[in-house]
């Protein structure tokens, strides 16, 4: 089980027999360059030229995928979520034994889930 909340938004995820992590994040009004570089690394320059609200939302989507992965791993911030390469605009990916998905089609608020892949995946 995994739970996340952000400014009036709540997300829960359950999985039988495998690790799972979920994260929801209301975007900030704007984005600082330092945070963008820390979370996005080589992708930061392309995001920093976007309008402030769009850049902040893009980073929130990336952060939810990164945070969901380390929650699934059970390591939290000690797992260095900012080191997980998530391309802006991506809706799914893989990090080690975990798959992640950003629920862009279902949520206006950035919301991502990561789960331990099945052996046959």
mmCIF file of N, CA and C in Angstrom:
data_model
loop_
_atom_site.group_PDB
_atom_site.id
_atom_site.type_symbol
_atom_site.label_atom_id
_atom_site.label_comp_id
_atom_site.label_asym_id
_atom_site.label_seq_id
_atom_site.Cartn_x
_atom_site.Cartn_y
_atom_site.Cartn_z
ATOM 1 N N UNK A 1 0.845 -1.175 0.000
ATOM 2 C CA UNK A 1 0.000 0.000 0.000
ATOM 3 C C UNK A 1 0.888 1.234 0.000
ATOM 4 N N UNK A 2 0.435 2.263 -0.682
ATOM 5 C CA UNK A 2 1.142 3.535 -0.722
ATOM 6 C C UNK A 2 0.114 4.655 -0.697
ATOM 7 N N UNK A 3 0.426 5.741 0.006
ATOM 8 C CA UNK A 3 -0.467 6.885 0.142
ATOM 9 C C UNK A 3 0.326 8.155 -0.127
ATOM 10 N N UNK A 4 -0.317 9.126 -0.774
ATOM 11 C CA UNK A 4 0.299 10.425 -1.018
ATOM 12 C C UNK A 4 -0.771 11.505 -0.916
ATOM 13 N N UNK A 5 -0.373 12.704 -0.509
ATOM 14 C CA UNK A 5 -1.306 13.826 -0.486
ATOM 15 C C UNK A 5 -0.568 15.117 -0.801
ATOM 16 N N UNK A 6 -1.300 16.067 -1.375
ATOM 17 C CA UNK A 6 -0.731 17.362 -1.731
ATOM 18 C C UNK A 6 -1.855 18.374 -1.850
ATOM 19 N N UNK A 7 -1.884 19.336 -0.957
ATOM 20 C CA UNK A 7 -2.832 20.451 -1.017
ATOM 21 C C UNK A 7 -4.250 20.031 -1.391
ATOM 22 N N UNK A 8 -4.842 19.172 -0.598
ATOM 23 C CA UNK A 8 -6.224 18.767 -0.823
ATOM 24 C C UNK A 8 -6.419 17.610 -1.784
ATOM 25 N N UNK A 9 -5.355 17.081 -2.325
ATOM 26 C CA UNK A 9 -5.438 15.908 -3.201
ATOM 27 C C UNK A 9 -4.903 14.703 -2.443
ATOM 28 N N UNK A 10 -5.511 13.553 -2.654
ATOM 29 C CA UNK A 10 -5.106 12.326 -1.976
ATOM 30 C C UNK A 10 -5.067 11.194 -2.994
ATOM 31 N N UNK A 11 -4.031 10.371 -2.911
ATOM 32 C CA UNK A 11 -3.916 9.208 -3.788
ATOM 33 C C UNK A 11 -3.515 8.004 -2.952
ATOM 34 N N UNK A 12 -4.098 6.861 -3.248
ATOM 35 C CA UNK A 12 -3.769 5.600 -2.584
ATOM 36 C C UNK A 12 -3.580 4.534 -3.658
ATOM 37 N N UNK A 13 -2.670 3.626 -3.406
ATOM 38 C CA UNK A 13 -2.454 2.519 -4.332
ATOM 39 C C UNK A 13 -2.261 1.242 -3.538
ATOM 40 N N UNK A 14 -2.826 0.164 -4.036
ATOM 41 C CA UNK A 14 -2.718 -1.146 -3.408
ATOM 42 C C UNK A 14 -2.307 -2.159 -4.466
ATOM 43 N N UNK A 15 -1.487 -3.110 -4.084
ATOM 44 C CA UNK A 15 -1.102 -4.190 -4.996
ATOM 45 C C UNK A 15 -0.894 -5.451 -4.168
ATOM 46 N N UNK A 16 -1.426 -6.531 -4.648
ATOM 47 C CA UNK A 16 -1.255 -7.813 -3.959
ATOM 48 C C UNK A 16 0.010 -8.489 -4.470
ATOM 49 N N UNK A 17 0.911 -8.776 -3.578
ATOM 50 C CA UNK A 17 2.083 -9.560 -3.931
ATOM 51 C C UNK A 17 3.204 -8.829 -4.630
ATOM 52 N N UNK A 18 3.151 -7.502 -4.670
ATOM 53 C CA UNK A 18 4.259 -6.750 -5.259
ATOM 54 C C UNK A 18 4.324 -5.355 -4.652
ATOM 55 N N UNK A 19 5.510 -4.775 -4.719
ATOM 56 C CA UNK A 19 5.722 -3.426 -4.182
ATOM 57 C C UNK A 19 5.037 -2.392 -5.069
ATOM 58 N N UNK A 20 4.560 -1.324 -4.430
ATOM 59 C CA UNK A 20 3.878 -0.259 -5.166
ATOM 60 C C UNK A 20 4.163 1.083 -4.494
ATOM 61 N N UNK A 21 4.185 2.127 -5.277
ATOM 62 C CA UNK A 21 4.345 3.479 -4.757
ATOM 63 C C UNK A 21 3.486 4.422 -5.569
ATOM 64 N N UNK A 22 2.956 5.453 -4.921
ATOM 65 C CA UNK A 22 2.123 6.439 -5.600
ATOM 66 C C UNK A 22 2.531 7.829 -5.116
ATOM 67 N N UNK A 23 2.415 8.810 -6.010
ATOM 68 C CA UNK A 23 2.683 10.183 -5.601
ATOM 69 C C UNK A 23 1.785 11.130 -6.371
ATOM 70 N N UNK A 24 1.239 12.116 -5.670
ATOM 71 C CA UNK A 24 0.434 13.173 -6.257
ATOM 72 C C UNK A 24 1.066 14.486 -5.819
ATOM 73 N N UNK A 25 1.073 15.475 -6.723
ATOM 74 C CA UNK A 25 1.748 16.730 -6.414
ATOM 75 C C UNK A 25 1.062 17.895 -7.118
ATOM 76 N N UNK A 26 0.517 18.813 -6.339
ATOM 77 C CA UNK A 26 -0.007 20.041 -6.941
ATOM 78 C C UNK A 26 1.179 20.884 -7.373
ATOM 79 N N UNK A 27 1.208 21.349 -8.618
ATOM 80 C CA UNK A 27 2.339 22.150 -9.085
ATOM 81 C C UNK A 27 2.438 23.491 -8.360
ATOM 82 N N UNK A 28 3.663 23.970 -8.219
ATOM 83 C CA UNK A 28 3.897 25.311 -7.684
ATOM 84 C C UNK A 28 3.473 26.326 -8.756
ATOM 85 N N UNK A 29 3.430 27.593 -8.393
ATOM 86 C CA UNK A 29 3.075 28.635 -9.362
ATOM 87 C C UNK A 29 4.201 28.882 -10.357
ATOM 88 N N UNK A 30 5.430 28.638 -9.930
ATOM 89 C CA UNK A 30 6.578 28.842 -10.806
ATOM 90 C C UNK A 30 7.665 27.846 -10.423
ATOM 91 N N UNK A 31 8.749 27.871 -11.171
ATOM 92 C CA UNK A 31 9.811 26.888 -10.997
ATOM 93 C C UNK A 31 11.155 27.588 -10.873
ATOM 94 N N UNK A 32 11.922 27.223 -9.846
ATOM 95 C CA UNK A 32 13.270 27.747 -9.705
ATOM 96 C C UNK A 32 14.242 26.949 -10.565
ATOM 97 N N UNK A 33 15.240 27.619 -11.105
ATOM 98 C CA UNK A 33 16.217 26.955 -11.969
ATOM 99 C C UNK A 33 16.981 25.863 -11.230
ATOM 100 N N UNK A 34 17.300 26.096 -9.958
ATOM 101 C CA UNK A 34 18.043 25.095 -9.181
ATOM 102 C C UNK A 34 17.276 23.787 -9.051
ATOM 103 N N UNK A 35 15.991 23.891 -8.742
ATOM 104 C CA UNK A 35 15.164 22.689 -8.624
ATOM 105 C C UNK A 35 15.041 21.989 -9.974
ATOM 106 N N UNK A 36 14.852 22.763 -11.023
ATOM 107 C CA UNK A 36 14.745 22.174 -12.364
ATOM 108 C C UNK A 36 16.000 21.384 -12.709
ATOM 109 N N UNK A 37 17.161 21.955 -12.454
ATOM 110 C CA UNK A 37 18.416 21.262 -12.766
ATOM 111 C C UNK A 37 18.595 20.019 -11.900
ATOM 112 N N UNK A 38 18.176 20.082 -10.642
ATOM 113 C CA UNK A 38 18.326 18.922 -9.748
ATOM 114 C C UNK A 38 17.438 17.757 -10.181
ATOM 115 N N UNK A 39 16.192 18.052 -10.541
ATOM 116 C CA UNK A 39 15.244 16.984 -10.885
ATOM 117 C C UNK A 39 15.325 16.541 -12.337
ATOM 118 N N UNK A 40 15.674 17.463 -13.224
ATOM 119 C CA UNK A 40 15.613 17.172 -14.655
ATOM 120 C C UNK A 40 16.971 16.985 -15.315
ATOM 121 N N UNK A 41 18.023 17.387 -14.647
ATOM 122 C CA UNK A 41 19.389 17.333 -15.176
ATOM 123 C C UNK A 41 19.456 17.811 -16.629
ATOM 124 N N UNK A 42 19.752 16.958 -17.588
ATOM 125 C CA UNK A 42 19.962 17.380 -18.973
ATOM 126 C C UNK A 42 18.681 17.896 -19.642
ATOM 127 N N UNK A 43 17.529 17.593 -19.072
ATOM 128 C CA UNK A 43 16.260 18.053 -19.640
ATOM 129 C C UNK A 43 15.893 19.467 -19.170
ATOM 130 N N UNK A 44 16.593 19.986 -18.173
ATOM 131 C CA UNK A 44 16.228 21.274 -17.563
ATOM 132 C C UNK A 44 16.181 22.436 -18.549
ATOM 133 N N UNK A 45 17.173 22.625 -19.422
ATOM 134 C CA UNK A 45 17.120 23.796 -20.308
ATOM 135 C C UNK A 45 15.840 23.875 -21.145
ATOM 136 N N UNK A 46 15.358 22.765 -21.643
ATOM 137 C CA UNK A 46 14.140 22.766 -22.460
ATOM 138 C C UNK A 46 12.910 23.134 -21.640
ATOM 139 N N UNK A 47 12.895 22.772 -20.380
ATOM 140 C CA UNK A 47 11.743 23.066 -19.526
ATOM 141 C C UNK A 47 11.794 24.508 -19.019
ATOM 142 N N UNK A 48 12.964 25.007 -18.743
ATOM 143 C CA UNK A 48 13.089 26.355 -18.190
ATOM 144 C C UNK A 48 12.678 27.456 -19.164
ATOM 145 N N UNK A 49 12.579 27.167 -20.450
ATOM 146 C CA UNK A 49 12.127 28.175 -21.418
ATOM 147 C C UNK A 49 10.598 28.199 -21.563
ATOM 148 N N UNK A 50 9.913 27.264 -20.937
ATOM 149 C CA UNK A 50 8.452 27.228 -20.968
ATOM 150 C C UNK A 50 7.881 28.340 -20.098
ATOM 151 N N UNK A 51 6.632 28.729 -20.300
ATOM 152 C CA UNK A 51 5.993 29.677 -19.375
ATOM 153 C C UNK A 51 6.060 29.106 -17.948
ATOM 154 N N UNK A 52 6.207 29.975 -16.931
ATOM 155 C CA UNK A 52 6.424 29.506 -15.551
ATOM 156 C C UNK A 52 5.449 28.438 -15.048
ATOM 157 N N UNK A 53 4.160 28.618 -15.258
ATOM 158 C CA UNK A 53 3.178 27.638 -14.768
ATOM 159 C C UNK A 53 3.321 26.303 -15.495
ATOM 160 N N UNK A 54 3.588 26.341 -16.782
ATOM 161 C CA UNK A 54 3.770 25.106 -17.556
ATOM 162 C C UNK A 54 5.042 24.378 -17.136
ATOM 163 N N UNK A 55 6.105 25.127 -16.892
ATOM 164 C CA UNK A 55 7.358 24.525 -16.431
ATOM 165 C C UNK A 55 7.162 23.861 -15.071
ATOM 166 N N UNK A 56 6.454 24.546 -14.170
ATOM 167 C CA UNK A 56 6.205 23.988 -12.834
ATOM 168 C C UNK A 56 5.353 22.720 -12.920
ATOM 169 N N UNK A 57 4.372 22.707 -13.795
ATOM 170 C CA UNK A 57 3.540 21.514 -13.964
ATOM 171 C C UNK A 57 4.356 20.360 -14.556
ATOM 172 N N UNK A 58 5.205 20.658 -15.510
ATOM 173 C CA UNK A 58 6.060 19.635 -16.116
ATOM 174 C C UNK A 58 6.949 18.993 -15.058
ATOM 175 N N UNK A 59 7.536 19.806 -14.208
ATOM 176 C CA UNK A 59 8.394 19.277 -13.145
ATOM 177 C C UNK A 59 7.579 18.474 -12.142
ATOM 178 N N UNK A 60 6.367 18.907 -11.847
ATOM 179 C CA UNK A 60 5.522 18.147 -10.911
ATOM 180 C C UNK A 60 5.235 16.751 -11.461
ATOM 181 N N UNK A 61 4.979 16.643 -12.770
ATOM 182 C CA UNK A 61 4.757 15.316 -13.371
ATOM 183 C C UNK A 61 6.008 14.452 -13.251
ATOM 184 N N UNK A 62 7.153 15.026 -13.535
ATOM 185 C CA UNK A 62 8.416 14.277 -13.419
ATOM 186 C C UNK A 62 8.625 13.839 -11.972
ATOM 187 N N UNK A 63 8.429 14.767 -11.032
ATOM 188 C CA UNK A 63 8.657 14.457 -9.620
ATOM 189 C C UNK A 63 7.743 13.329 -9.144
ATOM 190 N N UNK A 64 6.484 13.307 -9.589
ATOM 191 C CA UNK A 64 5.596 12.243 -9.114
ATOM 192 C C UNK A 64 6.088 10.871 -9.563
ATOM 193 N N UNK A 65 6.619 10.785 -10.776
ATOM 194 C CA UNK A 65 7.162 9.501 -11.245
ATOM 195 C C UNK A 65 8.399 9.117 -10.440
ATOM 196 N N UNK A 66 9.285 10.078 -10.212
ATOM 197 C CA UNK A 66 10.502 9.808 -9.442
ATOM 198 C C UNK A 66 10.156 9.372 -8.016
ATOM 199 N N UNK A 67 9.269 10.111 -7.380
ATOM 200 C CA UNK A 67 8.895 9.819 -5.996
ATOM 201 C C UNK A 67 8.144 8.489 -5.891
ATOM 202 N N UNK A 68 7.274 8.185 -6.843
ATOM 203 C CA UNK A 68 6.560 6.901 -6.816
ATOM 204 C C UNK A 68 7.543 5.737 -6.889
ATOM 205 N N UNK A 69 8.602 5.886 -7.681
ATOM 206 C CA UNK A 69 9.604 4.810 -7.795
ATOM 207 C C UNK A 69 10.295 4.534 -6.465
ATOM 208 N N UNK A 70 10.757 5.582 -5.786
ATOM 209 C CA UNK A 70 11.466 5.335 -4.522
ATOM 210 C C UNK A 70 10.513 4.888 -3.423
ATOM 211 N N UNK A 71 9.253 5.284 -3.509
ATOM 212 C CA UNK A 71 8.269 4.766 -2.555
ATOM 213 C C UNK A 71 8.053 3.273 -2.788
ATOM 214 N N UNK A 72 7.969 2.858 -4.038
ATOM 215 C CA UNK A 72 7.815 1.430 -4.335
ATOM 216 C C UNK A 72 9.023 0.647 -3.836
ATOM 217 N N UNK A 73 10.203 1.236 -3.953
ATOM 218 C CA UNK A 73 11.425 0.576 -3.490
ATOM 219 C C UNK A 73 11.537 0.585 -1.970
ATOM 220 N N UNK A 74 10.721 1.407 -1.320
ATOM 221 C CA UNK A 74 10.758 1.490 0.141
ATOM 222 C C UNK A 74 11.890 2.348 0.677
ATOM 223 N N UNK A 75 12.513 3.143 -0.201
ATOM 224 C CA UNK A 75 13.672 3.921 0.227
ATOM 225 C C UNK A 75 13.379 5.403 0.436
ATOM 226 N N UNK A 76 12.264 5.897 -0.055
ATOM 227 C CA UNK A 76 11.942 7.309 0.115
ATOM 228 C C UNK A 76 13.054 8.204 -0.416
ATOM 229 N N UNK A 77 13.244 9.354 0.208
ATOM 230 C CA UNK A 77 14.254 10.306 -0.264
ATOM 231 C C UNK A 77 15.667 9.745 -0.208
ATOM 232 N N UNK A 78 15.913 8.785 0.672
ATOM 233 C CA UNK A 78 17.237 8.148 0.715
ATOM 234 C C UNK A 78 17.540 7.429 -0.604
ATOM 235 N N UNK A 79 16.512 7.109 -1.384
ATOM 236 C CA UNK A 79 16.681 6.465 -2.680
ATOM 237 C C UNK A 79 17.050 7.441 -3.795
ATOM 238 N N UNK A 80 17.201 8.718 -3.460
ATOM 239 C CA UNK A 80 17.611 9.758 -4.403
ATOM 240 C C UNK A 80 16.694 9.821 -5.633
ATOM 241 N N UNK A 81 15.431 10.150 -5.418
ATOM 242 C CA UNK A 81 14.500 10.173 -6.545
ATOM 243 C C UNK A 81 14.953 11.092 -7.677
ATOM 244 N N UNK A 82 15.621 12.160 -7.364
ATOM 245 C CA UNK A 82 16.087 13.115 -8.381
ATOM 246 C C UNK A 82 17.105 12.501 -9.332
ATOM 247 N N UNK A 83 17.681 11.362 -8.977
ATOM 248 C CA UNK A 83 18.653 10.684 -9.844
ATOM 249 C C UNK A 83 17.974 9.776 -10.874
ATOM 250 N N UNK A 84 16.660 9.593 -10.758
ATOM 251 C CA UNK A 84 15.917 8.755 -11.704
ATOM 252 C C UNK A 84 15.613 9.596 -12.943
ATOM 253 N N UNK A 85 16.029 9.124 -14.093
ATOM 254 C CA UNK A 85 15.837 9.872 -15.327
ATOM 255 C C UNK A 85 14.416 9.678 -15.842
ATOM 256 N N UNK A 86 13.634 10.742 -15.720
ATOM 257 C CA UNK A 86 12.270 10.758 -16.247
ATOM 258 C C UNK A 86 12.210 11.927 -17.227
ATOM 259 N N UNK A 87 11.980 11.642 -18.476
ATOM 260 C CA UNK A 87 11.921 12.696 -19.494
ATOM 261 C C UNK A 87 10.625 13.479 -19.360
ATOM 262 N N UNK A 88 10.699 14.804 -19.436
ATOM 263 C CA UNK A 88 9.471 15.604 -19.408
ATOM 264 C C UNK A 88 8.510 15.149 -20.505
ATOM 265 N N UNK A 89 7.253 15.003 -20.136
ATOM 266 C CA UNK A 89 6.237 14.564 -21.090
ATOM 267 C C UNK A 89 6.066 13.061 -21.182
ATOM 268 N N UNK A 90 6.999 12.298 -20.608
ATOM 269 C CA UNK A 90 6.881 10.833 -20.650
ATOM 270 C C UNK A 90 5.699 10.391 -19.795
ATOM 271 N N UNK A 91 5.030 9.354 -20.230
ATOM 272 C CA UNK A 91 3.902 8.855 -19.456
ATOM 273 C C UNK A 91 4.160 7.472 -18.855
ATOM 274 N N UNK A 92 5.286 6.868 -19.203
ATOM 275 C CA UNK A 92 5.637 5.580 -18.596
ATOM 276 C C UNK A 92 7.121 5.323 -18.772
ATOM 277 N N UNK A 93 7.638 4.445 -17.912
ATOM 278 C CA UNK A 93 9.053 4.117 -18.004
ATOM 279 C C UNK A 93 9.415 3.011 -17.033
ATOM 280 N N UNK A 94 10.704 2.821 -16.893
ATOM 281 C CA UNK A 94 11.202 1.746 -16.041
ATOM 282 C C UNK A 94 12.410 2.263 -15.254
ATOM 283 N N UNK A 95 12.501 1.831 -14.017
ATOM 284 C CA UNK A 95 13.634 2.142 -13.157
ATOM 285 C C UNK A 95 13.971 0.853 -12.401
ATOM 286 N N UNK A 96 15.078 0.233 -12.757
ATOM 287 C CA UNK A 96 15.441 -1.044 -12.133
ATOM 288 C C UNK A 96 14.315 -2.037 -12.300
ATOM 289 N N UNK A 97 13.908 -2.690 -11.200
ATOM 290 C CA UNK A 97 12.834 -3.688 -11.302
ATOM 291 C C UNK A 97 11.422 -3.083 -11.263
ATOM 292 N N UNK A 98 11.326 -1.759 -11.332
ATOM 293 C CA UNK A 98 10.031 -1.073 -11.211
ATOM 294 C C UNK A 98 9.616 -0.445 -12.539
ATOM 295 N N UNK A 99 8.334 -0.497 -12.779
ATOM 296 C CA UNK A 99 7.740 0.217 -13.903
ATOM 297 C C UNK A 99 6.957 1.380 -13.301
ATOM 298 N N UNK A 100 6.924 2.496 -13.987
ATOM 299 C CA UNK A 100 6.131 3.626 -13.521
ATOM 300 C C UNK A 100 5.222 4.107 -14.643
ATOM 301 N N UNK A 101 4.120 4.720 -14.229
ATOM 302 C CA UNK A 101 3.164 5.282 -15.172
ATOM 303 C C UNK A 101 2.639 6.593 -14.588
ATOM 304 N N UNK A 102 2.599 7.620 -15.422
ATOM 305 C CA UNK A 102 1.978 8.891 -15.039
ATOM 306 C C UNK A 102 0.561 8.871 -15.583
ATOM 307 N N UNK A 103 -0.383 9.145 -14.722
ATOM 308 C CA UNK A 103 -1.799 8.997 -15.060
ATOM 309 C C UNK A 103 -2.362 10.269 -15.695
ATOM 310 N N UNK A 104 -1.679 10.750 -16.735
ATOM 311 C CA UNK A 104 -2.035 11.993 -17.413
ATOM 312 C C UNK A 104 -3.434 11.959 -18.026
ATOM 313 N N UNK A 105 -3.869 10.800 -18.477
ATOM 314 C CA UNK A 105 -5.186 10.685 -19.110
ATOM 315 C C UNK A 105 -6.326 10.692 -18.095
ATOM 316 N N UNK A 106 -5.996 10.516 -16.809
ATOM 317 C CA UNK A 106 -7.022 10.361 -15.788
ATOM 318 C C UNK A 106 -7.019 11.451 -14.737
ATOM 319 N N UNK A 107 -5.956 12.248 -14.674
ATOM 320 C CA UNK A 107 -5.837 13.230 -13.600
ATOM 321 C C UNK A 107 -5.280 14.545 -14.130
ATOM 322 N N UNK A 108 -5.920 15.644 -13.743
ATOM 323 C CA UNK A 108 -5.389 16.966 -14.092
ATOM 324 C C UNK A 108 -4.249 17.334 -13.146
ATOM 325 N N UNK A 109 -4.253 16.774 -11.960
ATOM 326 C CA UNK A 109 -3.174 16.977 -10.993
ATOM 327 C C UNK A 109 -2.111 15.912 -11.250
ATOM 328 N N UNK A 110 -0.832 16.302 -11.327
ATOM 329 C CA UNK A 110 0.213 15.296 -11.546
ATOM 330 C C UNK A 110 0.102 14.135 -10.551
ATOM 331 N N UNK A 111 0.023 12.917 -11.088
ATOM 332 C CA UNK A 111 -0.203 11.700 -10.318
ATOM 333 C C UNK A 111 0.488 10.541 -11.026
ATOM 334 N N UNK A 112 1.382 9.869 -10.324
ATOM 335 C CA UNK A 112 2.104 8.733 -10.911
ATOM 336 C C UNK A 112 2.128 7.568 -9.939
ATOM 337 N N UNK A 113 2.280 6.390 -10.515
ATOM 338 C CA UNK A 113 2.334 5.154 -9.739
ATOM 339 C C UNK A 113 3.513 4.308 -10.246
ATOM 340 N N UNK A 114 4.197 3.672 -9.346
ATOM 341 C CA UNK A 114 5.287 2.760 -9.712
ATOM 342 C C UNK A 114 5.015 1.430 -9.032
ATOM 343 N N UNK A 115 5.393 0.348 -9.697
ATOM 344 C CA UNK A 115 5.134 -0.962 -9.145
ATOM 345 C C UNK A 115 6.233 -1.919 -9.584
ATOM 346 N N UNK A 116 6.419 -2.914 -8.781
ATOM 347 C CA UNK A 116 7.391 -3.962 -9.087
ATOM 348 C C UNK A 116 6.869 -4.771 -10.265
ATOM 349 N N UNK A 117 7.692 -4.902 -11.288
ATOM 350 C CA UNK A 117 7.281 -5.648 -12.479
ATOM 351 C C UNK A 117 7.132 -7.129 -12.150
ATOM 352 N N UNK A 118 6.170 -7.772 -12.793
ATOM 353 C CA UNK A 118 6.022 -9.224 -12.670
ATOM 354 C C UNK A 118 7.197 -9.896 -13.360
ATOM 355 N N UNK A 119 7.491 -11.095 -12.984
ATOM 356 C CA UNK A 119 8.619 -11.817 -13.575
ATOM 357 C C UNK A 119 8.533 -11.920 -15.091
ATOM 358 N N UNK A 120 7.328 -12.094 -15.631
ATOM 359 C CA UNK A 120 7.179 -12.280 -17.076
ATOM 360 C C UNK A 120 7.145 -10.950 -17.840
ATOM 361 N N UNK A 121 7.168 -9.788 -17.163
ATOM 362 C CA UNK A 121 7.107 -8.475 -17.838
ATOM 363 C C UNK A 121 8.464 -8.122 -18.394
#
